[in-house]
Every structure is written in structure tokens, then in C-alpha cells.
PDB file of C-alpha atoms in Angstrom:
ATOM      1  CA  UNK A 285      -2.163  16.061  33.892  1.00  0.00           C
ATOM      2  CA  UNK A 286      -1.285  13.309  31.364  1.00  0.00           C
ATOM      3  CA  UNK A 287       0.135  14.513  28.048  1.00  0.00           C
ATOM      4  CA  UNK A 288      -0.898  12.243  25.212  1.00  0.00           C
ATOM      5  CA  UNK A 289       1.302  11.925  22.134  1.00  0.00           C
ATOM      6  CA  UNK A 290       0.413  14.070  19.117  1.00  0.00           C
ATOM      7  CA  UNK A 291       0.735  13.003  15.492  1.00  0.00           C
ATOM      8  CA  UNK A 292       1.510  15.552  12.788  1.00  0.00           C
ATOM      9  CA  UNK A 293       1.815  14.992   9.027  1.00  0.00           C
ATOM     10  CA  UNK A 294       4.846  16.814   7.571  1.00  0.00           C
ATOM     11  CA  UNK A 295       4.692  15.860   3.874  1.00  0.00           C
ATOM     12  CA  UNK A 296       2.634  13.701   1.478  1.00  0.00           C
ATOM     13  CA  UNK A 297       3.578  12.800  -2.091  1.00  0.00           C
ATOM     14  CA  UNK A 298       2.009  10.443  -4.616  1.00  0.00           C
ATOM     15  CA  UNK A 299       3.044   9.760  -8.203  1.00  0.00           C
ATOM     16  CA  UNK A 300       1.441   7.472 -10.817  1.00  0.00           C
ATOM     17  CA  UNK A 301       3.698   4.759 -12.209  1.00  0.00           C
ATOM     18  CA  UNK A 302       2.271   5.300 -15.685  1.00  0.00           C
ATOM     19  CA  UNK A 303       1.095   8.764 -16.765  1.00  0.00           C
ATOM     20  CA  UNK A 304      -1.492   7.226 -19.083  1.00  0.00           C
ATOM     21  CA  UNK A 305      -3.241   5.507 -16.142  1.00  0.00           C
ATOM     22  CA  UNK A 306      -4.977   6.801 -13.034  1.00  0.00           C
ATOM     23  CA  UNK A 307      -2.995   6.687  -9.777  1.00  0.00           C
ATOM     24  CA  UNK A 308      -4.368   3.799  -7.681  1.00  0.00           C
ATOM     25  CA  UNK A 309      -2.682   4.851  -4.423  1.00  0.00           C
ATOM     26  CA  UNK A 310      -4.058   7.241  -1.794  1.00  0.00           C
ATOM     27  CA  UNK A 311      -2.795   8.740   1.442  1.00  0.00           C
ATOM     28  CA  UNK A 312      -4.072  10.965   4.202  1.00  0.00           C
ATOM     29  CA  UNK A 313      -4.806  11.304   7.876  1.00  0.00           C
ATOM     30  CA  UNK A 314      -6.657  13.119  10.608  1.00  0.00           C
ATOM     31  CA  UNK A 315      -5.835  14.266  14.150  1.00  0.00           C
ATOM     32  CA  UNK A 316      -5.222  10.709  15.337  1.00  0.00           C
ATOM     33  CA  UNK A 317      -3.847   8.810  12.343  1.00  0.00           C
ATOM     34  CA  UNK A 318      -1.786   8.849   9.153  1.00  0.00           C
ATOM     35  CA  UNK A 319      -2.040   6.192   6.460  1.00  0.00           C
ATOM     36  CA  UNK A 320      -1.137   5.075   2.959  1.00  0.00           C
ATOM     37  CA  UNK A 321      -3.340   2.918   0.679  1.00  0.00           C
ATOM     38  CA  UNK A 322      -2.201   0.932  -2.372  1.00  0.00           C
ATOM     39  CA  UNK A 323      -4.935  -0.284  -4.724  1.00  0.00           C
ATOM     40  CA  UNK A 324      -4.046  -3.427  -6.680  1.00  0.00           C
ATOM     41  CA  UNK A 325      -4.213  -2.862 -10.450  1.00  0.00           C
ATOM     42  CA  UNK A 326      -6.994  -4.836 -12.168  1.00  0.00           C
ATOM     43  CA  UNK A 327      -5.973  -7.901 -14.158  1.00  0.00           C
ATOM     44  CA  UNK A 328      -7.770  -7.190 -17.422  1.00  0.00           C
ATOM     45  CA  UNK A 329     -11.517  -7.292 -17.690  1.00  0.00           C
ATOM     46  CA  UNK A 330     -14.108  -4.569 -17.370  1.00  0.00           C
ATOM     47  CA  UNK A 331     -14.079  -2.377 -14.296  1.00  0.00           C
ATOM     48  CA  UNK A 332     -17.162  -2.792 -12.106  1.00  0.00           C
ATOM     49  CA  UNK A 333     -17.325   0.515 -10.230  1.00  0.00           C
ATOM     50  CA  UNK A 334     -14.418   2.683 -11.349  1.00  0.00           C
ATOM     51  CA  UNK A 335     -15.598   5.608 -13.459  1.00  0.00           C
ATOM     52  CA  UNK A 336     -12.035   6.111 -14.706  1.00  0.00           C
ATOM     53  CA  UNK A 337     -11.642   2.427 -15.592  1.00  0.00           C
ATOM     54  CA  UNK A 338     -10.016   1.537 -12.278  1.00  0.00           C
ATOM     55  CA  UNK A 339     -11.829  -0.216  -9.441  1.00  0.00           C
ATOM     56  CA  UNK A 340      -8.572  -0.050  -7.454  1.00  0.00           C
ATOM     57  CA  UNK A 341      -8.511   3.761  -7.634  1.00  0.00           C
ATOM     58  CA  UNK A 342     -12.189   3.863  -6.597  1.00  0.00           C
ATOM     59  CA  UNK A 343     -11.480   1.633  -3.577  1.00  0.00           C
ATOM     60  CA  UNK A 344      -8.390   3.640  -2.550  1.00  0.00           C
ATOM     61  CA  UNK A 345     -10.375   6.899  -2.620  1.00  0.00           C
ATOM     62  CA  UNK A 346     -13.296   5.345  -0.724  1.00  0.00           C
ATOM     63  CA  UNK A 347     -10.926   3.993   1.952  1.00  0.00           C
ATOM     64  CA  UNK A 348      -9.146   7.357   2.296  1.00  0.00           C
ATOM     65  CA  UNK A 349     -12.398   9.234   2.927  1.00  0.00           C
ATOM     66  CA  UNK A 350     -13.667   6.504   5.239  1.00  0.00           C
ATOM     67  CA  UNK A 351     -10.481   6.404   7.344  1.00  0.00           C
ATOM     68  CA  UNK A 352     -10.340  10.199   7.667  1.00  0.00           C
ATOM     69  CA  UNK A 353     -13.937  10.276   8.920  1.00  0.00           C
ATOM     70  CA  UNK A 354     -14.196   7.039  10.906  1.00  0.00           C
ATOM     71  CA  UNK A 355     -10.835   6.526  12.649  1.00  0.00           C
ATOM     72  CA  UNK A 356     -11.830   8.318  15.850  1.00  0.00           C
ATOM     73  CA  UNK A 357     -10.861   7.898  19.473  1.00  0.00           C
ATOM     74  CA  UNK A 358     -12.078   4.651  20.988  1.00  0.00           C
ATOM     75  CA  UNK A 359     -13.350   3.026  17.785  1.00  0.00           C
ATOM     76  CA  UNK A 360     -11.599  -0.315  17.191  1.00  0.00           C
ATOM     77  CA  UNK A 361      -9.698  -0.522  13.906  1.00  0.00           C
ATOM     78  CA  UNK A 362     -11.203  -3.948  13.166  1.00  0.00           C
ATOM     79  CA  UNK A 363     -14.657  -2.340  13.272  1.00  0.00           C
ATOM     80  CA  UNK A 364     -13.515   0.393  10.842  1.00  0.00           C
ATOM     81  CA  UNK A 365     -12.172  -2.198   8.350  1.00  0.00           C
ATOM     82  CA  UNK A 366     -15.238  -4.460   8.656  1.00  0.00           C
ATOM     83  CA  UNK A 367     -17.624  -1.554   8.046  1.00  0.00           C
ATOM     84  CA  UNK A 368     -15.584  -0.204   5.118  1.00  0.00           C
ATOM     85  CA  UNK A 369     -15.435  -3.613   3.417  1.00  0.00           C
ATOM     86  CA  UNK A 370     -19.183  -4.126   3.942  1.00  0.00           C
ATOM     87  CA  UNK A 371     -19.861  -0.773   2.310  1.00  0.00           C
ATOM     88  CA  UNK A 372     -17.531  -1.554  -0.616  1.00  0.00           C
ATOM     89  CA  UNK A 373     -19.179  -4.971  -1.096  1.00  0.00           C
ATOM     90  CA  UNK A 374     -22.628  -3.334  -1.300  1.00  0.00           C
ATOM     91  CA  UNK A 375     -21.488  -0.857  -3.966  1.00  0.00           C
ATOM     92  CA  UNK A 376     -19.762  -3.589  -6.013  1.00  0.00           C
ATOM     93  CA  UNK A 377     -22.849  -5.819  -5.835  1.00  0.00           C
ATOM     94  CA  UNK A 378     -25.176  -3.008  -6.907  1.00  0.00           C
ATOM     95  CA  UNK A 379     -22.830  -1.930  -9.718  1.00  0.00           C
ATOM     96  CA  UNK A 380     -22.559  -5.447 -11.141  1.00  0.00           C
ATOM     97  CA  UNK A 381     -26.336  -5.574 -11.714  1.00  0.00           C
ATOM     98  CA  UNK A 382     -26.462  -9.125 -10.378  1.00  0.00           C
ATOM     99  CA  UNK A 383     -23.971 -10.488 -12.910  1.00  0.00           C
ATOM    100  CA  UNK A 384     -21.377 -12.924 -11.525  1.00  0.00           C
ATOM    101  CA  UNK A 385     -17.968 -11.369 -10.786  1.00  0.00           C
ATOM    102  CA  UNK A 386     -14.771 -13.410 -11.163  1.00  0.00           C
ATOM    103  CA  UNK A 387     -12.953 -13.580  -7.793  1.00  0.00           C
ATOM    104  CA  UNK A 388      -9.765 -12.175  -9.378  1.00  0.00           C
ATOM    105  CA  UNK A 389     -11.570  -9.034 -10.569  1.00  0.00           C
ATOM    106  CA  UNK A 390     -12.884  -7.891  -7.171  1.00  0.00           C
ATOM    107  CA  UNK A 391     -11.226  -4.620  -6.074  1.00  0.00           C
ATOM    108  CA  UNK A 392      -8.524  -5.012  -3.407  1.00  0.00           C
ATOM    109  CA  UNK A 393      -6.100  -2.627  -1.679  1.00  0.00           C
ATOM    110  CA  UNK A 394      -3.316  -2.766   0.909  1.00  0.00           C
ATOM    111  CA  UNK A 395      -2.896  -0.197   3.661  1.00  0.00           C
ATOM    112  CA  UNK A 396      -0.632   0.718   6.561  1.00  0.00           C
ATOM    113  CA  UNK A 397      -1.579   3.192   9.283  1.00  0.00           C
ATOM    114  CA  UNK A 398      -0.094   4.708  12.407  1.00  0.00           C
ATOM    115  CA  UNK A 399      -2.703   5.641  14.969  1.00  0.00           C
ATOM    116  CA  UNK A 400      -2.470   7.538  18.241  1.00  0.00           C
ATOM    117  CA  UNK A 401      -5.393   6.734  20.547  1.00  0.00           C
ATOM    118  CA  UNK A 402      -5.084   8.347  23.997  1.00  0.00           C
ATOM    119  CA  UNK A 403      -1.617   7.283  25.207  1.00  0.00           C
ATOM    120  CA  UNK A 404      -1.307   4.275  22.873  1.00  0.00           C
ATOM    121  CA  UNK A 405       0.522   4.268  19.527  1.00  0.00           C
ATOM    122  CA  UNK A 406      -0.398   1.379  17.221  1.00  0.00           C
ATOM    123  CA  UNK A 407       0.339   0.501  13.603  1.00  0.00           C
ATOM    124  CA  UNK A 408      -2.362  -1.362  11.673  1.00  0.00           C
ATOM    125  CA  UNK A 409      -2.189  -2.879   8.204  1.00  0.00           C
ATOM    126  CA  UNK A 410      -3.364  -5.338   5.571  1.00  0.00           C
ATOM    127  CA  UNK A 411      -1.202  -6.276   2.589  1.00  0.00           C
ATOM    128  CA  UNK A 412       2.247  -5.023   1.622  1.00  0.00           C
ATOM    129  CA  UNK A 413       2.488  -1.300   2.458  1.00  0.00           C
ATOM    130  CA  UNK A 414       5.353  -0.303   4.761  1.00  0.00           C
ATOM    131  CA  UNK A 415       6.148   1.647   7.913  1.00  0.00           C
ATOM    132  CA  UNK A 416       9.659   2.930   8.714  1.00  0.00           C
ATOM    133  CA  UNK A 417      10.019   4.776  12.038  1.00  0.00           C
ATOM    134  CA  UNK A 418      13.023   6.357  13.793  1.00  0.00           C
ATOM    135  CA  UNK A 419      12.653   7.305  17.451  1.00  0.00           C
ATOM    136  CA  UNK A 420      14.510   9.855  19.591  1.00  0.00           C
ATOM    137  CA  UNK A 421      17.254   7.298  20.386  1.00  0.00           C
ATOM    138  CA  UNK A 422      17.760   6.494  16.698  1.00  0.00           C
ATOM    139  CA  UNK A 423      16.111   3.074  17.144  1.00  0.00           C
ATOM    140  CA  UNK A 424      14.533   1.969  13.853  1.00  0.00           C
ATOM    141  CA  UNK A 425      11.267   0.102  13.564  1.00  0.00           C
ATOM    142  CA  UNK A 426      10.188  -1.275  10.207  1.00  0.00           C
ATOM    143  CA  UNK A 427       7.131  -3.358   9.565  1.00  0.00           C
ATOM    144  CA  UNK A 428       4.446  -4.469   7.110  1.00  0.00           C
ATOM    145  CA  UNK A 429       1.347  -6.645   7.401  1.00  0.00           C
ATOM    146  CA  UNK A 430       3.030  -9.002   4.872  1.00  0.00           C
ATOM    147  CA  UNK A 431       6.585  -9.279   6.100  1.00  0.00           C
ATOM    148  CA  UNK A 432       9.239 -10.251   3.564  1.00  0.00           C
ATOM    149  CA  UNK A 433       6.767 -10.088   0.677  1.00  0.00           C
ATOM    150  CA  UNK A 434       9.098  -8.039  -1.568  1.00  0.00           C
ATOM    151  CA  UNK A 435      11.610 -10.918  -1.807  1.00  0.00           C
ATOM    152  CA  UNK A 436       8.949 -13.392  -2.998  1.00  0.00           C
ATOM    153  CA  UNK A 437       7.531 -10.852  -5.446  1.00  0.00           C
ATOM    154  CA  UNK A 438      10.993 -10.155  -6.892  1.00  0.00           C
ATOM    155  CA  UNK A 439      11.517 -13.874  -7.562  1.00  0.00           C
ATOM    156  CA  UNK A 440       8.094 -14.137  -9.269  1.00  0.00           C
ATOM    157  CA  UNK A 441       8.914 -11.096 -11.396  1.00  0.00           C
ATOM    158  CA  UNK A 442      12.323 -12.507 -12.342  1.00  0.00           C
ATOM    159  CA  UNK A 443      10.708 -15.701 -13.692  1.00  0.00           C
ATOM    160  CA  UNK A 444       7.992 -13.726 -15.500  1.00  0.00           C
ATOM    161  CA  UNK A 445      10.551 -11.388 -17.134  1.00  0.00           C
ATOM    162  CA  UNK A 446      12.527 -14.388 -18.394  1.00  0.00           C
ATOM    163  CA  UNK A 447       9.319 -15.846 -19.847  1.00  0.00           C
ATOM    164  CA  UNK A 448       8.181 -12.577 -21.473  1.00  0.00           C
ATOM    165  CA  UNK A 449      11.605 -11.630 -22.835  1.00  0.00           C
ATOM    166  CA  UNK A 450      12.090  -8.356 -20.970  1.00  0.00           C
ATOM    167  CA  UNK A 451       9.998  -5.759 -19.217  1.00  0.00           C
ATOM    168  CA  UNK A 452      10.418  -2.663 -21.407  1.00  0.00           C
ATOM    169  CA  UNK A 453       8.832  -4.314 -24.445  1.00  0.00           C
ATOM    170  CA  UNK A 454       5.458  -4.776 -22.721  1.00  0.00           C
ATOM    171  CA  UNK A 455       5.601  -2.148 -19.920  1.00  0.00           C
ATOM    172  CA  UNK A 456       3.689  -4.413 -17.499  1.00  0.00           C
ATOM    173  CA  UNK A 457       4.147  -8.156 -17.174  1.00  0.00           C
ATOM    174  CA  UNK A 458       0.433  -8.602 -16.491  1.00  0.00           C
ATOM    175  CA  UNK A 459      -0.134  -7.831 -20.202  1.00  0.00           C
ATOM    176  CA  UNK A 460       1.529 -11.157 -21.052  1.00  0.00           C
ATOM    177  CA  UNK A 461      -1.283 -13.797 -21.229  1.00  0.00           C
ATOM    178  CA  UNK A 462       0.549 -16.571 -19.336  1.00  0.00           C
ATOM    179  CA  UNK A 463       1.718 -14.195 -16.598  1.00  0.00           C
ATOM    180  CA  UNK A 464      -1.772 -12.681 -16.330  1.00  0.00           C
ATOM    181  CA  UNK A 465      -3.334 -16.124 -15.852  1.00  0.00           C
ATOM    182  CA  UNK A 466      -0.930 -16.887 -12.999  1.00  0.00           C
ATOM    183  CA  UNK A 467      -1.617 -13.507 -11.358  1.00  0.00           C
ATOM    184  CA  UNK A 468      -5.376 -14.092 -11.685  1.00  0.00           C
ATOM    185  CA  UNK A 469      -5.028 -17.530 -10.095  1.00  0.00           C
ATOM    186  CA  UNK A 470      -3.193 -16.021  -7.140  1.00  0.00           C
ATOM    187  CA  UNK A 471      -5.537 -13.077  -6.716  1.00  0.00           C
ATOM    188  CA  UNK A 472      -8.644 -15.280  -6.827  1.00  0.00           C
ATOM    189  CA  UNK A 473      -7.772 -16.685  -3.373  1.00  0.00           C
ATOM    190  CA  UNK A 474      -7.252 -13.266  -1.746  1.00  0.00           C
ATOM    191  CA  UNK A 475      -9.674 -12.762   1.165  1.00  0.00           C
ATOM    192  CA  UNK A 476     -10.588 -16.428   1.243  1.00  0.00           C
ATOM    193  CA  UNK A 477      -9.842 -19.044   3.916  1.00  0.00           C
ATOM    194  CA  UNK A 478      -7.700 -21.077   1.490  1.00  0.00           C
ATOM    195  CA  UNK A 479      -5.466 -18.051   0.760  1.00  0.00           C
ATOM    196  CA  UNK A 480      -3.160 -16.130   3.070  1.00  0.00           C
ATOM    197  CA  UNK A 481      -3.620 -12.566   1.775  1.00  0.00           C
ATOM    198  CA  UNK A 482      -6.304 -10.341   3.313  1.00  0.00           C
ATOM    199  CA  UNK A 483      -7.002  -6.800   2.122  1.00  0.00           C
ATOM    200  CA  UNK A 484      -9.325  -3.843   2.048  1.00  0.00           C
ATOM    201  CA  UNK A 485     -12.037  -4.743  -0.468  1.00  0.00           C
ATOM    202  CA  UNK A 486     -15.346  -6.576  -0.414  1.00  0.00           C
ATOM    203  CA  UNK A 487     -14.785  -9.150   2.366  1.00  0.00           C
ATOM    204  CA  UNK A 488     -15.766  -7.976   5.885  1.00  0.00           C
ATOM    205  CA  UNK A 489     -13.987 -11.034   7.402  1.00  0.00           C
ATOM    206  CA  UNK A 490     -10.648  -9.404   6.458  1.00  0.00           C
ATOM    207  CA  UNK A 491     -11.097  -7.380   9.676  1.00  0.00           C
ATOM    208  CA  UNK A 492     -10.261 -10.561  11.657  1.00  0.00           C
ATOM    209  CA  UNK A 493      -6.890 -10.748   9.876  1.00  0.00           C
ATOM    210  CA  UNK A 494      -5.866  -7.136  10.517  1.00  0.00           C
ATOM    211  CA  UNK A 495      -2.213  -6.893  11.514  1.00  0.00           C
ATOM    212  CA  UNK A 496      -1.984  -4.604  14.574  1.00  0.00           C
ATOM    213  CA  UNK A 497       1.255  -3.892  16.470  1.00  0.00           C
ATOM    214  CA  UNK A 498       1.493  -1.630  19.511  1.00  0.00           C
ATOM    215  CA  UNK A 499       4.679   0.454  19.290  1.00  0.00           C
ATOM    216  CA  UNK A 500       6.421   2.465  22.016  1.00  0.00           C
ATOM    217  CA  UNK A 501       9.056   4.704  20.421  1.00  0.00           C
ATOM    218  CA  UNK A 502      10.989   7.247  22.477  1.00  0.00           C
ATOM    219  CA  UNK A 503       9.451  10.535  21.419  1.00  0.00           C
ATOM    220  CA  UNK A 504       9.852  12.592  19.331  1.00  0.00           C
ATOM    221  CA  UNK A 505       9.755  10.001  16.536  1.00  0.00           C
ATOM    222  CA  UNK A 506       9.717  10.508  12.759  1.00  0.00           C
ATOM    223  CA  UNK A 507       8.229   7.980  10.357  1.00  0.00           C
ATOM    224  CA  UNK A 508       7.396   7.131   6.780  1.00  0.00           C
ATOM    225  CA  UNK A 509       4.331   5.235   5.663  1.00  0.00           C
ATOM    226  CA  UNK A 510       4.693   4.120   2.054  1.00  0.00           C
ATOM    227  CA  UNK A 511       3.283   1.939  -0.698  1.00  0.00           C
ATOM    228  CA  UNK A 512       5.604  -0.825  -1.882  1.00  0.00           C
ATOM    229  CA  UNK A 513       6.226   1.236  -5.029  1.00  0.00           C
ATOM    230  CA  UNK A 514       7.926   3.926  -2.903  1.00  0.00           C
ATOM    231  CA  UNK A 515       9.488   1.513  -0.383  1.00  0.00           C
ATOM    232  CA  UNK A 516      11.327  -0.068  -3.362  1.00  0.00           C
ATOM    233  CA  UNK A 517      14.066   2.575  -2.824  1.00  0.00           C
ATOM    234  CA  UNK A 518      14.917   0.631   0.320  1.00  0.00           C
ATOM    235  CA  UNK A 519      13.460  -2.877  -0.196  1.00  0.00           C
ATOM    236  CA  UNK A 520      14.230  -3.531  -3.869  1.00  0.00           C
ATOM    237  CA  UNK A 521      16.810  -1.036  -5.125  1.00  0.00           C
ATOM    238  CA  UNK A 522      18.883  -0.826  -1.939  1.00  0.00           C
ATOM    239  CA  UNK A 523      19.600   2.910  -2.317  1.00  0.00           C
ATOM    240  CA  UNK A 524      18.828   3.600   1.357  1.00  0.00           C
ATOM    241  CA  UNK A 525      18.454   1.764   4.611  1.00  0.00           C
ATOM    242  CA  UNK A 526      15.321   2.734   6.613  1.00  0.00           C
ATOM    243  CA  UNK A 527      17.177   5.378   8.682  1.00  0.00           C
ATOM    244  CA  UNK A 528      18.682   6.901   5.528  1.00  0.00           C
ATOM    245  CA  UNK A 529      15.318   6.962   3.769  1.00  0.00           C
ATOM    246  CA  UNK A 530      13.650   8.786   6.678  1.00  0.00           C
ATOM    247  CA  UNK A 531      16.586  11.217   6.914  1.00  0.00           C
ATOM    248  CA  UNK A 532      16.496  11.981   3.184  1.00  0.00           C
ATOM    249  CA  UNK A 533      12.719  12.500   3.272  1.00  0.00           C
ATOM    250  CA  UNK A 534      13.174  15.009   6.109  1.00  0.00           C
ATOM    251  CA  UNK A 535      16.047  16.895   4.484  1.00  0.00           C
ATOM    252  CA  UNK A 536      15.055  16.862   0.791  1.00  0.00           C
ATOM    253  CA  UNK A 537      11.310  16.137   0.768  1.00  0.00           C
ATOM    254  CA  UNK A 538       9.343  13.218  -0.654  1.00  0.00           C
ATOM    255  CA  UNK A 539       9.150  14.598  -4.225  1.00  0.00           C
ATOM    256  CA  UNK A 540      12.912  14.446  -4.620  1.00  0.00           C
ATOM    257  CA  UNK A 541      12.905  10.777  -3.510  1.00  0.00           C
ATOM    258  CA  UNK A 542      10.214  10.009  -6.091  1.00  0.00           C
ATOM    259  CA  UNK A 543      12.433  11.676  -8.727  1.00  0.00           C
ATOM    260  CA  UNK A 544      15.305   9.409  -7.713  1.00  0.00           C
ATOM    261  CA  UNK A 545      13.029   6.356  -7.801  1.00  0.00           C
ATOM    262  CA  UNK A 546      11.819   7.132 -11.337  1.00  0.00           C
ATOM    263  CA  UNK A 547      15.388   7.684 -12.566  1.00  0.00           C
ATOM    264  CA  UNK A 548      16.361   4.180 -11.400  1.00  0.00           C
ATOM    265  CA  UNK A 549      13.307   2.608 -13.061  1.00  0.00           C
ATOM    266  CA  UNK A 550      13.181   4.510 -16.335  1.00  0.00           C
ATOM    267  CA  UNK A 551      16.813   5.374 -17.016  1.00  0.00           C
ATOM    268  CA  UNK A 552      19.013   2.887 -15.151  1.00  0.00           C
ATOM    269  CA  UNK A 553      16.913  -0.296 -15.380  1.00  0.00           C
ATOM    270  CA  UNK A 554      13.885  -0.001 -17.698  1.00  0.00           C
ATOM    271  CA  UNK A 555      14.087  -3.681 -18.657  1.00  0.00           C
ATOM    272  CA  UNK A 556      13.932  -5.054 -15.116  1.00  0.00           C
ATOM    273  CA  UNK A 557      17.241  -6.901 -15.396  1.00  0.00           C
ATOM    274  CA  UNK A 558      18.968  -5.421 -12.344  1.00  0.00           C
ATOM    275  CA  UNK A 559      15.761  -5.123 -10.329  1.00  0.00           C
ATOM    276  CA  UNK A 560      13.091  -7.656 -11.411  1.00  0.00           C
ATOM    277  CA  UNK A 561       9.576  -6.234 -10.999  1.00  0.00           C
ATOM    278  CA  UNK A 562       6.139  -6.571 -12.576  1.00  0.00           C
ATOM    279  CA  UNK A 563       5.990  -3.019 -14.017  1.00  0.00           C
ATOM    280  CA  UNK A 564       8.629  -0.560 -15.162  1.00  0.00           C
ATOM    281  CA  UNK A 565       7.220   1.835 -12.522  1.00  0.00           C
ATOM    282  CA  UNK A 566       4.558   1.274  -9.880  1.00  0.00           C
ATOM    283  CA  UNK A 567       2.462   4.022  -8.306  1.00  0.00           C
ATOM    284  CA  UNK A 568       4.565   5.464  -5.466  1.00  0.00           C
ATOM    285  CA  UNK A 569       3.121   7.144  -2.387  1.00  0.00           C
ATOM    286  CA  UNK A 570       4.529   8.181   0.983  1.00  0.00           C
ATOM    287  CA  UNK A 571       3.525  10.096   4.109  1.00  0.00           C
ATOM    288  CA  UNK A 572       6.206  11.673   6.309  1.00  0.00           C
ATOM    289  CA  UNK A 573       4.970  12.267   9.862  1.00  0.00           C
ATOM    290  CA  UNK A 574       6.178  12.926  13.394  1.00  0.00           C
ATOM    291  CA  UNK A 575       4.859  11.927  16.799  1.00  0.00           C
ATOM    292  CA  UNK A 576       5.706  14.244  19.677  1.00  0.00           C
ATOM    293  CA  UNK A 577       5.008  13.977  23.395  1.00  0.00           C
TER     294      UNK A 577
END
């Protein structure tokens, strides 16, 4: 009799970057998968669908429900993403009452998932969420659908902070008109052939650009799926390496890591001088899980 690997979620935590705004991240799972979703904050303009003023939060919640129901044995992940994006596109079209929608204002979200399907373990993603995984031998795997993105984003944030005269004064760089225009220009080519960023959202063709990597860790393995706002502890602030981050999540829990993250952002470096970033604090979400034989 063949024993297939089993995935179990140990802990989930999610914290809004700004208490006055809705959290635009989501996370969850079912018997065969665990995932994290990071909705991209709108760039000014009226929300199309979001009842709480956030199309990104609407999309993240829709994707969470859809993944939990539709990621089932034997169904290809590309089919799940294509169907989800088709559904989102229909809702956005109906909600806009036929009015034209600027490309930069369409809802978009990143995700990263670990999926166990029969004997295969695969990680799937779009955008800049992260997976850190430690196997039974202590071998570390880390990946993202957009590898190395945090370095480019840090450089963009550094230039924008210099232009705006500091981060704390405006809370989010996207509130600065010149910075917002540049961010809109970049976002308007998401999910288009001339761009190189594909996401969950309203474009079914994004399914063709899904990043899927088969992984074969020695079991048992323990992993973290996280939004870039949480992964900053490792990628931006250098407080942990991937093994240390997984170990700390196991020993102290995800909430304590979020507390540490917020202390760095709000007490140590609120102005973004040591760690250039586009917001004082981003939404931060993580899922701690294990895969056993």
C-alpha cells in the first residue's frame, strides 16, 4: 500500500499594516493545499467591487474561498486560476456598469501555494509571495513566482523616499502624486503581453504564466507561506535566515513574529531610512504547515 504525503496547517496569522484600512491579505487551505494571498492596494480612484473600499480585499477573499473549494485532487492548478480569473472579470465588468476601467485600477493579487496531489508535492504561485521550507535533513528551499523582486522594490522605494522627503510624513509613498503616477504606469502593464507581471485578477491568460515547481523534500518537512509583508523579516530586515524564521515560527508562533516585525517598522525605522519601503507597514500574513509521510 502506497502512503501519500499529508499536509497539515499548524498556525495562521494575518495583521493589517494600517489599522484604519481593511486587511488585503488572505490565507487558508484544505486537505490538499495551504496558501497565502496578497491583494495589491489600489492606487487611488474609486473601488469597483469592494464594499469596504478595497477591490484588493474583495479579490483576496474571493480567491481564498475559490481555492479552498476548487483545489481538489486531479484538477490542474492552471485550470483553477483560469476559472477564478474569469469569474473575477465577470464580477468586475458587471460592477462597472459598462464604464471604462483604467488598467491600473483593476484588482490584482499575488499568491503562493503548496499542494499535495497523490504522491506529488508542488508549489504554485503568481507574484511576490514566498515559500520557505525545511525538510527532515535540514535542507532549505525558498522560492517565489517573482524571484529577487524584493531587491528591485527596495531600490524603487529608496528613490521614492528621497523624492517625497521621508516615509513617516505621508505613511504611504503612493499618496505622493509623482510616485503614484509611476506606480500606476507600472501596474497598467500587469497581466498584459508587454509586461512581465502576471497575477490573480481579471485576466484568464495569467493561468499560462503560473509558476509551478515540483518539490521533493525529505519528510517530515515544515514550511512557511507568507506575503512579502511578513517575509520582510528575512528578505528586507535581515532578522532571520529562512531556517531561523521557520524555527522561530515553530517555537514562538506567528503572532510573536508579527509583533517583532511591527516593532522594527514603527519603532526602529518609521521613516524608511534603514529599510526603504513603500509603506511604514504592509499587511503581513503567514501560514505555518507541515508535510508528513
